mmCIF file of N, CA and C in Angstrom:
data_model
loop_
_atom_site.group_PDB
_atom_site.id
_atom_site.type_symbol
_atom_site.label_atom_id
_atom_site.label_comp_id
_atom_site.label_asym_id
_atom_site.label_seq_id
_atom_site.Cartn_x
_atom_site.Cartn_y
_atom_site.Cartn_z
ATOM 1 N N MET A 173 28.506 46.434 -1.997
ATOM 2 C CA MET A 173 27.609 46.130 -3.088
ATOM 3 C C MET A 173 27.934 44.773 -3.689
ATOM 4 N N LYS A 174 29.266 44.491 -3.848
ATOM 5 C CA LYS A 174 29.654 43.235 -4.355
ATOM 6 C C LYS A 174 29.210 42.098 -3.432
ATOM 7 N N LEU A 175 29.256 42.262 -2.110
ATOM 8 C CA LEU A 175 28.782 41.351 -1.187
ATOM 9 C C LEU A 175 27.305 41.036 -1.279
ATOM 10 N N ILE A 176 26.503 41.953 -1.553
ATOM 11 C CA ILE A 176 25.026 41.774 -1.706
ATOM 12 C C ILE A 176 24.766 41.034 -3.022
ATOM 13 N N ILE A 177 25.537 41.353 -4.112
ATOM 14 C CA ILE A 177 25.384 40.560 -5.337
ATOM 15 C C ILE A 177 25.763 39.134 -5.135
ATOM 16 N N LEU A 178 26.894 38.918 -4.466
ATOM 17 C CA LEU A 178 27.371 37.573 -4.196
ATOM 18 C C LEU A 178 26.432 36.788 -3.334
ATOM 19 N N ALA A 179 25.849 37.415 -2.329
ATOM 20 C CA ALA A 179 24.815 36.749 -1.507
ATOM 21 C C ALA A 179 23.569 36.352 -2.309
ATOM 22 N N CYS A 180 23.190 37.296 -3.137
ATOM 23 C CA CYS A 180 21.962 37.004 -4.031
ATOM 24 C C CYS A 180 22.273 35.855 -4.981
ATOM 25 N N LEU A 181 23.414 35.820 -5.577
ATOM 26 C CA LEU A 181 23.792 34.678 -6.419
ATOM 27 C C LEU A 181 23.837 33.312 -5.629
ATOM 28 N N ALA A 182 24.366 33.405 -4.414
ATOM 29 C CA ALA A 182 24.445 32.197 -3.585
ATOM 30 C C ALA A 182 22.926 31.738 -3.281
ATOM 31 N N CYS A 183 22.103 32.607 -2.957
ATOM 32 C CA CYS A 183 20.721 32.315 -2.604
ATOM 33 C C CYS A 183 19.983 31.708 -3.829
ATOM 34 N N VAL A 184 20.255 32.224 -4.976
ATOM 35 C CA VAL A 184 19.577 31.687 -6.205
ATOM 36 C C VAL A 184 20.111 30.308 -6.603
ATOM 37 N N SER A 185 21.329 30.057 -6.362
ATOM 38 C CA SER A 185 21.815 28.741 -6.655
ATOM 39 C C SER A 185 21.333 27.727 -5.660
ATOM 40 N N LEU A 186 21.297 28.125 -4.404
ATOM 41 C CA LEU A 186 20.703 27.154 -3.428
ATOM 42 C C LEU A 186 19.227 26.968 -3.537
ATOM 43 N N ALA A 187 18.501 27.887 -4.137
ATOM 44 C CA ALA A 187 17.076 27.731 -4.239
ATOM 45 C C ALA A 187 16.678 26.944 -5.598
ATOM 46 N N ALA A 188 17.670 26.692 -6.414
ATOM 47 C CA ALA A 188 17.401 25.910 -7.674
ATOM 48 C C ALA A 188 16.898 24.609 -7.336
ATOM 49 N N PRO A 189 15.916 24.090 -8.087
ATOM 50 C CA PRO A 189 15.369 22.745 -7.803
ATOM 51 C C PRO A 189 16.468 21.741 -7.859
ATOM 52 N N GLN A 190 16.354 20.758 -6.882
ATOM 53 C CA GLN A 190 17.374 19.657 -6.784
ATOM 54 C C GLN A 190 16.610 18.413 -7.222
ATOM 55 N N PHE A 191 17.020 17.916 -8.366
ATOM 56 C CA PHE A 191 16.449 16.655 -8.924
ATOM 57 C C PHE A 191 17.231 15.524 -8.641
ATOM 58 N N PRO A 192 16.536 14.431 -7.889
ATOM 59 C CA PRO A 192 17.288 13.165 -7.646
ATOM 60 C C PRO A 192 17.413 12.471 -8.940
ATOM 61 N N ASN A 193 18.182 11.295 -8.832
ATOM 62 C CA ASN A 193 18.329 10.509 -10.149
ATOM 63 C C ASN A 193 17.091 10.120 -10.672
ATOM 64 N N PRO A 194 16.847 10.343 -11.933
ATOM 65 C CA PRO A 194 15.535 9.863 -12.503
ATOM 66 C C PRO A 194 15.356 8.407 -12.463
ATOM 67 N N ILE A 195 14.128 7.955 -12.327
ATOM 68 C CA ILE A 195 13.800 6.492 -12.405
ATOM 69 C C ILE A 195 13.392 6.105 -13.788
ATOM 70 N N ALA A 196 14.013 5.113 -14.307
ATOM 71 C CA ALA A 196 13.830 4.770 -15.744
ATOM 72 C C ALA A 196 12.495 4.012 -15.844
ATOM 73 N N ILE A 197 11.775 4.167 -16.876
ATOM 74 C CA ILE A 197 10.528 3.517 -17.234
ATOM 75 C C ILE A 197 10.998 2.246 -18.004
ATOM 76 N N THR A 198 10.612 1.043 -17.430
ATOM 77 C CA THR A 198 11.068 -0.170 -18.172
ATOM 78 C C THR A 198 10.023 -0.764 -19.099
ATOM 79 N N ARG A 199 8.737 -0.333 -18.947
ATOM 80 C CA ARG A 199 7.661 -0.860 -19.779
ATOM 81 C C ARG A 199 6.584 0.251 -19.840
ATOM 82 N N ASP A 200 6.113 0.439 -21.063
ATOM 83 C CA ASP A 200 4.985 1.362 -21.307
ATOM 84 C C ASP A 200 4.268 0.921 -22.568
ATOM 85 N N ASP A 201 3.216 0.181 -22.298
ATOM 86 C CA ASP A 201 2.462 -0.363 -23.411
ATOM 87 C C ASP A 201 1.064 0.259 -23.358
ATOM 88 N N ARG A 202 0.506 0.719 -24.503
ATOM 89 C CA ARG A 202 -0.717 1.408 -24.563
ATOM 90 C C ARG A 202 -1.487 0.942 -25.786
ATOM 91 N N ILE A 203 -2.738 0.636 -25.714
ATOM 92 C CA ILE A 203 -3.578 0.308 -26.818
ATOM 93 C C ILE A 203 -4.947 1.020 -26.602
ATOM 94 N N ASP A 204 -5.400 1.837 -27.571
ATOM 95 C CA ASP A 204 -6.673 2.489 -27.430
ATOM 96 C C ASP A 204 -7.441 2.133 -28.773
ATOM 97 N N ASN A 205 -8.526 1.353 -28.604
ATOM 98 C CA ASN A 205 -9.153 0.939 -29.792
ATOM 99 C C ASN A 205 -10.218 1.943 -30.359
ATOM 100 N N GLY A 206 -10.376 2.996 -29.524
ATOM 101 C CA GLY A 206 -11.223 4.158 -30.055
ATOM 102 C C GLY A 206 -12.715 3.872 -29.884
ATOM 103 N N ASP A 207 -13.105 2.789 -29.352
ATOM 104 C CA ASP A 207 -14.481 2.394 -29.037
ATOM 105 C C ASP A 207 -14.872 2.242 -27.610
ATOM 106 N N GLY A 208 -13.954 2.817 -26.746
ATOM 107 C CA GLY A 208 -14.155 2.644 -25.294
ATOM 108 C C GLY A 208 -13.343 1.518 -24.744
ATOM 109 N N SER A 209 -12.837 0.761 -25.586
ATOM 110 C CA SER A 209 -11.928 -0.427 -25.065
ATOM 111 C C SER A 209 -10.454 -0.040 -25.204
ATOM 112 N N PHE A 210 -9.719 -0.445 -24.231
ATOM 113 C CA PHE A 210 -8.298 -0.048 -24.182
ATOM 114 C C PHE A 210 -7.528 -0.971 -23.279
ATOM 115 N N SER A 211 -6.177 -0.890 -23.256
ATOM 116 C CA SER A 211 -5.358 -1.513 -22.295
ATOM 117 C C SER A 211 -4.077 -0.796 -22.124
ATOM 118 N N TYR A 212 -3.518 -0.818 -21.006
ATOM 119 C CA TYR A 212 -2.162 -0.248 -20.732
ATOM 120 C C TYR A 212 -1.442 -1.100 -19.666
ATOM 121 N N ALA A 213 -0.187 -0.939 -19.776
ATOM 122 C CA ALA A 213 0.742 -1.573 -18.739
ATOM 123 C C ALA A 213 1.928 -0.607 -18.584
ATOM 124 N N PHE A 214 2.278 -0.257 -17.395
ATOM 125 C CA PHE A 214 3.351 0.703 -17.149
ATOM 126 C C PHE A 214 4.226 0.040 -16.051
ATOM 127 N N GLU A 215 5.516 0.149 -16.095
ATOM 128 C CA GLU A 215 6.431 -0.376 -15.011
ATOM 129 C C GLU A 215 7.652 0.530 -15.044
ATOM 130 N N ALA A 216 8.088 0.798 -13.829
ATOM 131 C CA ALA A 216 9.307 1.618 -13.573
ATOM 132 C C ALA A 216 10.392 0.663 -12.883
ATOM 133 N N GLU A 217 11.659 1.064 -12.960
ATOM 134 C CA GLU A 217 12.748 0.254 -12.455
ATOM 135 C C GLU A 217 12.666 0.074 -11.003
ATOM 136 N N ASN A 218 11.914 0.974 -10.233
ATOM 137 C CA ASN A 218 11.900 0.907 -8.783
ATOM 138 C C ASN A 218 10.690 -0.019 -8.393
ATOM 139 N N GLY A 219 9.994 -0.674 -9.271
ATOM 140 C CA GLY A 219 8.921 -1.579 -8.954
ATOM 141 C C GLY A 219 7.560 -1.071 -9.022
ATOM 142 N N ILE A 220 7.412 0.334 -9.240
ATOM 143 C CA ILE A 220 6.033 0.835 -9.394
ATOM 144 C C ILE A 220 5.519 0.304 -10.732
ATOM 145 N N ALA A 221 4.260 -0.145 -10.683
ATOM 146 C CA ALA A 221 3.656 -0.680 -11.874
ATOM 147 C C ALA A 221 2.129 -0.494 -11.856
ATOM 148 N N ALA A 222 1.544 -0.384 -13.016
ATOM 149 C CA ALA A 222 0.114 -0.255 -13.144
ATOM 150 C C ALA A 222 -0.270 -0.969 -14.468
ATOM 151 N N GLN A 223 -1.492 -1.543 -14.448
ATOM 152 C CA GLN A 223 -1.991 -2.113 -15.673
ATOM 153 C C GLN A 223 -3.490 -2.075 -15.581
ATOM 154 N N ALA A 224 -4.154 -2.016 -16.703
ATOM 155 C CA ALA A 224 -5.635 -1.952 -16.775
ATOM 156 C C ALA A 224 -6.108 -2.279 -18.186
ATOM 157 N N THR A 225 -7.323 -2.919 -18.144
ATOM 158 C CA THR A 225 -7.992 -3.141 -19.481
ATOM 159 C C THR A 225 -9.392 -2.579 -19.296
ATOM 160 N N GLY A 226 -9.890 -1.973 -20.397
ATOM 161 C CA GLY A 226 -11.278 -1.441 -20.308
ATOM 162 C C GLY A 226 -11.971 -1.908 -21.595
ATOM 163 N N VAL A 227 -13.250 -2.172 -21.313
ATOM 164 C CA VAL A 227 -14.228 -2.545 -22.352
ATOM 165 C C VAL A 227 -15.417 -1.623 -22.272
ATOM 166 N N ARG A 228 -16.043 -1.390 -23.342
ATOM 167 C CA ARG A 228 -17.220 -0.615 -23.401
ATOM 168 C C ARG A 228 -18.405 -1.208 -22.620
ATOM 169 N N GLY A 229 -19.020 -0.422 -21.724
ATOM 170 C CA GLY A 229 -20.119 -0.864 -20.962
ATOM 171 C C GLY A 229 -21.465 -0.628 -21.621
ATOM 172 N N PHE A 230 -22.518 -1.134 -21.011
ATOM 173 C CA PHE A 230 -23.871 -1.116 -21.637
ATOM 174 C C PHE A 230 -24.411 0.339 -21.632
ATOM 175 N N GLN A 231 -23.824 1.238 -20.813
ATOM 176 C CA GLN A 231 -24.334 2.575 -20.690
ATOM 177 C C GLN A 231 -23.426 3.572 -21.350
ATOM 178 N N GLY A 232 -22.448 3.105 -22.158
ATOM 179 C CA GLY A 232 -21.566 3.960 -22.845
ATOM 180 C C GLY A 232 -20.264 4.207 -22.048
ATOM 181 N N GLN A 233 -20.142 3.738 -20.868
ATOM 182 C CA GLN A 233 -18.901 3.941 -20.070
ATOM 183 C C GLN A 233 -17.881 2.898 -20.368
ATOM 184 N N SER A 234 -16.697 3.085 -19.907
ATOM 185 C CA SER A 234 -15.632 2.001 -19.939
ATOM 186 C C SER A 234 -15.670 1.279 -18.671
ATOM 187 N N ASN A 235 -15.832 0.003 -18.756
ATOM 188 C CA ASN A 235 -15.689 -0.898 -17.514
ATOM 189 C C ASN A 235 -14.171 -1.296 -17.482
ATOM 190 N N ILE A 236 -13.586 -0.953 -16.349
ATOM 191 C CA ILE A 236 -12.145 -1.096 -16.192
ATOM 192 C C ILE A 236 -11.825 -2.185 -15.119
ATOM 193 N N GLU A 237 -10.842 -2.944 -15.413
ATOM 194 C CA GLU A 237 -10.279 -3.917 -14.404
ATOM 195 C C GLU A 237 -8.771 -3.743 -14.455
ATOM 196 N N GLY A 238 -8.217 -3.602 -13.322
ATOM 197 C CA GLY A 238 -6.749 -3.381 -13.301
ATOM 198 C C GLY A 238 -6.078 -3.548 -11.944
ATOM 199 N N SER A 239 -4.856 -3.154 -11.876
ATOM 200 C CA SER A 239 -4.085 -3.152 -10.600
ATOM 201 C C SER A 239 -3.054 -2.144 -10.707
ATOM 202 N N TYR A 240 -2.521 -1.758 -9.451
ATOM 203 C CA TYR A 240 -1.306 -1.024 -9.367
ATOM 204 C C TYR A 240 -0.462 -1.523 -8.202
ATOM 205 N N ARG A 241 0.781 -1.179 -8.178
ATOM 206 C CA ARG A 241 1.616 -1.543 -7.010
ATOM 207 C C ARG A 241 2.721 -0.592 -6.867
ATOM 208 N N PHE A 242 3.226 -0.471 -5.593
ATOM 209 C CA PHE A 242 4.369 0.471 -5.301
ATOM 210 C C PHE A 242 4.976 -0.046 -4.087
ATOM 211 N N PRO A 243 6.350 0.273 -3.927
ATOM 212 C CA PRO A 243 7.079 -0.330 -2.818
ATOM 213 C C PRO A 243 6.750 0.324 -1.451
ATOM 214 N N LEU A 244 6.804 -0.367 -0.424
ATOM 215 C CA LEU A 244 6.712 0.171 0.928
ATOM 216 C C LEU A 244 7.908 0.983 1.307
ATOM 217 N N ASN A 245 7.629 1.983 2.126
ATOM 218 C CA ASN A 245 8.636 2.938 2.478
ATOM 219 C C ASN A 245 9.858 2.184 3.152
ATOM 220 N N ASP A 246 9.590 1.249 3.885
ATOM 221 C CA ASP A 246 10.694 0.527 4.613
ATOM 222 C C ASP A 246 11.468 -0.530 3.792
ATOM 223 N N GLY A 247 11.042 -0.696 2.464
ATOM 224 C CA GLY A 247 11.659 -1.630 1.598
ATOM 225 C C GLY A 247 11.398 -3.049 1.811
ATOM 226 N N SER A 248 10.327 -3.338 2.686
ATOM 227 C CA SER A 248 10.143 -4.682 2.981
ATOM 228 C C SER A 248 9.176 -5.460 1.954
ATOM 229 N N GLY A 249 8.659 -4.786 0.980
ATOM 230 C CA GLY A 249 7.812 -5.468 0.034
ATOM 231 C C GLY A 249 7.057 -4.379 -0.762
ATOM 232 N N PHE A 250 5.908 -4.843 -1.351
ATOM 233 C CA PHE A 250 5.131 -3.980 -2.203
ATOM 234 C C PHE A 250 3.621 -3.996 -1.752
ATOM 235 N N VAL A 251 3.033 -2.823 -1.995
ATOM 236 C CA VAL A 251 1.491 -2.748 -1.750
ATOM 237 C C VAL A 251 0.965 -2.997 -3.194
ATOM 238 N N GLU A 252 0.015 -3.921 -3.265
ATOM 239 C CA GLU A 252 -0.647 -4.145 -4.519
ATOM 240 C C GLU A 252 -2.084 -4.071 -4.364
ATOM 241 N N VAL A 253 -2.742 -3.278 -5.260
ATOM 242 C CA VAL A 253 -4.183 -3.100 -5.230
ATOM 243 C C VAL A 253 -4.772 -3.534 -6.541
ATOM 244 N N ARG A 254 -5.831 -4.384 -6.447
ATOM 245 C CA ARG A 254 -6.585 -4.757 -7.583
ATOM 246 C C ARG A 254 -7.989 -4.101 -7.546
ATOM 247 N N TYR A 255 -8.409 -3.675 -8.735
ATOM 248 C CA TYR A 255 -9.740 -2.968 -8.649
ATOM 249 C C TYR A 255 -10.583 -3.234 -9.893
ATOM 250 N N VAL A 256 -11.832 -2.959 -9.823
ATOM 251 C CA VAL A 256 -12.872 -3.056 -10.856
ATOM 252 C C VAL A 256 -13.639 -1.717 -10.784
ATOM 253 N N ALA A 257 -13.838 -1.128 -11.891
ATOM 254 C CA ALA A 257 -14.676 0.087 -12.019
ATOM 255 C C ALA A 257 -15.703 -0.216 -13.195
ATOM 256 N N ASP A 258 -17.023 -0.328 -12.817
ATOM 257 C CA ASP A 258 -18.038 -0.551 -13.749
ATOM 258 C C ASP A 258 -19.350 -0.011 -13.385
ATOM 259 N N GLU A 259 -20.519 -0.469 -13.903
ATOM 260 C CA GLU A 259 -21.752 0.060 -13.564
ATOM 261 C C GLU A 259 -22.051 0.072 -12.128
ATOM 262 N N ASN A 260 -21.429 -0.824 -11.386
ATOM 263 C CA ASN A 260 -21.597 -1.008 -9.956
ATOM 264 C C ASN A 260 -20.714 -0.139 -9.033
ATOM 265 N N GLY A 261 -19.919 0.647 -9.731
ATOM 266 C CA GLY A 261 -18.968 1.628 -8.998
ATOM 267 C C GLY A 261 -17.578 1.073 -8.984
ATOM 268 N N PHE A 262 -16.757 1.711 -8.020
ATOM 269 C CA PHE A 262 -15.299 1.312 -7.950
ATOM 270 C C PHE A 262 -15.233 0.403 -6.740
ATOM 271 N N ARG A 263 -14.502 -0.697 -6.974
ATOM 272 C CA ARG A 263 -14.192 -1.750 -5.904
ATOM 273 C C ARG A 263 -12.839 -2.112 -5.969
ATOM 274 N N ALA A 264 -12.072 -1.808 -4.780
ATOM 275 C CA ALA A 264 -10.709 -2.154 -4.699
ATOM 276 C C ALA A 264 -10.413 -3.246 -3.650
ATOM 277 N N GLU A 265 -9.471 -4.087 -3.883
ATOM 278 C CA GLU A 265 -9.123 -5.126 -3.036
ATOM 279 C C GLU A 265 -7.662 -5.159 -2.709
ATOM 280 N N SER A 266 -7.336 -5.171 -1.428
ATOM 281 C CA SER A 266 -5.959 -5.279 -0.990
ATOM 282 C C SER A 266 -5.879 -5.407 0.456
ATOM 283 N N PRO A 267 -5.021 -6.204 0.959
ATOM 284 C CA PRO A 267 -4.809 -6.336 2.406
ATOM 285 C C PRO A 267 -4.370 -5.120 3.136
ATOM 286 N N PHE A 268 -3.902 -4.184 2.317
ATOM 287 C CA PHE A 268 -3.394 -2.781 2.801
ATOM 288 C C PHE A 268 -4.471 -1.788 2.984
ATOM 289 N N LEU A 269 -5.605 -2.033 2.464
ATOM 290 C CA LEU A 269 -6.716 -1.013 2.515
ATOM 291 C C LEU A 269 -7.423 -1.159 3.798
ATOM 292 N N PRO A 270 -7.722 0.055 4.417
ATOM 293 C CA PRO A 270 -8.426 0.029 5.692
ATOM 294 C C PRO A 270 -9.780 -0.585 5.649
ATOM 295 N N THR A 271 -10.235 -1.190 6.711
ATOM 296 C CA THR A 271 -11.527 -1.815 6.801
ATOM 297 C C THR A 271 -12.297 -1.152 7.928
ATOM 298 N N PRO A 272 -13.628 -1.184 7.889
ATOM 299 C CA PRO A 272 -14.348 -0.478 8.983
ATOM 300 C C PRO A 272 -14.277 -1.321 10.219
ATOM 301 N N HIS A 273 -14.336 -0.589 11.341
ATOM 302 C CA HIS A 273 -14.323 -1.337 12.688
ATOM 303 C C HIS A 273 -15.584 -2.229 12.708
ATOM 304 N N PRO A 274 -15.559 -3.361 13.448
ATOM 305 C CA PRO A 274 -16.796 -4.070 13.697
ATOM 306 C C PRO A 274 -17.740 -3.323 14.502
ATOM 307 N N THR A 275 -19.043 -3.630 14.343
ATOM 308 C CA THR A 275 -20.069 -2.832 15.110
ATOM 309 C C THR A 275 -20.060 -3.435 16.478
ATOM 310 N N PRO A 276 -20.017 -2.540 17.477
ATOM 311 C CA PRO A 276 -19.982 -3.027 18.862
ATOM 312 C C PRO A 276 -21.315 -3.812 19.256
ATOM 313 N N ALA A 277 -21.226 -4.656 20.152
ATOM 314 C CA ALA A 277 -22.409 -5.490 20.480
ATOM 315 C C ALA A 277 -23.527 -4.684 21.034
ATOM 316 N N HIS A 278 -23.251 -3.574 21.745
ATOM 317 C CA HIS A 278 -24.368 -2.784 22.348
ATOM 318 C C HIS A 278 -25.067 -2.030 21.249
ATOM 319 N N VAL A 279 -24.354 -1.668 20.153
ATOM 320 C CA VAL A 279 -25.130 -1.086 19.031
ATOM 321 C C VAL A 279 -25.937 -2.030 18.270
ATOM 322 N N ILE A 280 -25.490 -3.257 18.104
ATOM 323 C CA ILE A 280 -26.281 -4.302 17.527
ATOM 324 C C ILE A 280 -27.534 -4.520 18.365
ATOM 325 N N GLU A 281 -27.383 -4.516 19.565
ATOM 326 C CA GLU A 281 -28.528 -4.800 20.506
ATOM 327 C C GLU A 281 -29.579 -3.562 20.354
ATOM 328 N N LEU A 282 -29.040 -2.349 20.338
ATOM 329 C CA LEU A 282 -29.941 -1.169 20.180
ATOM 330 C C LEU A 282 -30.696 -1.145 18.882
ATOM 331 N N LEU A 283 -30.007 -1.608 17.795
ATOM 332 C CA LEU A 283 -30.607 -1.734 16.439
ATOM 333 C C LEU A 283 -31.740 -2.744 16.472
ATOM 334 N N ARG A 284 -31.541 -3.923 17.171
ATOM 335 C CA ARG A 284 -32.490 -4.902 17.271
ATOM 336 C C ARG A 284 -33.737 -4.439 17.972
ATOM 337 N N ILE A 285 -33.463 -3.740 19.112
ATOM 338 C CA ILE A 285 -34.629 -3.152 19.868
ATOM 339 C C ILE A 285 -35.363 -2.016 19.048
ATOM 340 N N ALA A 286 -34.762 -1.224 18.325
ATOM 341 C CA ALA A 286 -35.375 -0.278 17.473
ATOM 342 C C ALA A 286 -36.220 -0.914 16.384
ATOM 343 N N GLU A 287 -35.675 -1.990 15.843
ATOM 344 C CA GLU A 287 -36.428 -2.804 14.800
ATOM 345 C C GLU A 287 -37.772 -3.457 15.462
ATOM 346 N N GLU A 288 -37.697 -3.988 16.590
ATOM 347 C CA GLU A 288 -38.819 -4.475 17.361
ATOM 348 C C GLU A 288 -39.792 -3.430 17.500
ATOM 349 N N GLN A 289 -39.420 -2.203 17.897
ATOM 350 C CA GLN A 289 -40.391 -1.092 18.177
ATOM 351 C C GLN A 289 -40.949 -0.627 16.951
ATOM 352 N N ARG A 290 -40.208 -0.591 15.810
ATOM 353 C CA ARG A 290 -40.812 -0.154 14.530
ATOM 354 C C ARG A 290 -41.906 -1.249 14.136
ATOM 355 N N ALA A 291 -41.602 -2.502 14.311
ATOM 356 C CA ALA A 291 -42.533 -3.571 13.966
ATOM 357 C C ALA A 291 -43.800 -3.533 14.765
ATOM 358 N N ALA A 292 -43.623 -3.081 16.061
ATOM 359 C CA ALA A 292 -44.785 -2.953 16.908
ATOM 360 C C ALA A 292 -45.550 -1.670 16.682
ATOM 361 N N GLY A 293 -45.141 -0.769 15.848
ATOM 362 C CA GLY A 293 -45.833 0.426 15.599
ATOM 363 C C GLY A 293 -45.418 1.570 16.479
ATOM 364 N N ILE A 294 -44.430 1.452 17.274
ATOM 365 C CA ILE A 294 -44.056 2.471 18.165
ATOM 366 C C ILE A 294 -43.184 3.486 17.456
ATOM 367 N N THR A 295 -43.575 4.815 17.545
ATOM 368 C CA THR A 295 -42.895 5.848 16.943
ATOM 369 C C THR A 295 -42.507 6.937 17.928
ATOM 370 N N PHE A 296 -41.473 7.693 17.650
ATOM 371 C CA PHE A 296 -41.007 8.743 18.493
ATOM 372 C C PHE A 296 -41.115 10.030 17.697
ATOM 373 N N GLU A 297 -41.557 11.113 18.336
ATOM 374 C CA GLU A 297 -41.583 12.444 17.707
ATOM 375 C C GLU A 297 -40.545 13.361 18.241
#
């Protein structure tokens, strides 16, 4: 019986959450003007950072412009993303964001042929 209790205590102690060293926040600035306009800046000691400013838009939304960054897993540098969110949607810019593959030449040719057929009144059912 003592062995079972000892085994249970060992399991409970091993299952306890293991927290790594906490990362200190080196900057945390926030301003909310209450009218849809705001700004914030956040930075941690490991290089993670985010900042944004927002102004009231014409349709009642907040138009936001900002950026965020975080370190690469291999420690070789940082990923930085700049963005705008407004009436025209969310647009992000970064060399690290994936881009669509270029359209193959044969697809461009097929699209050109289809456009010519539409212009000539050819339809398919």
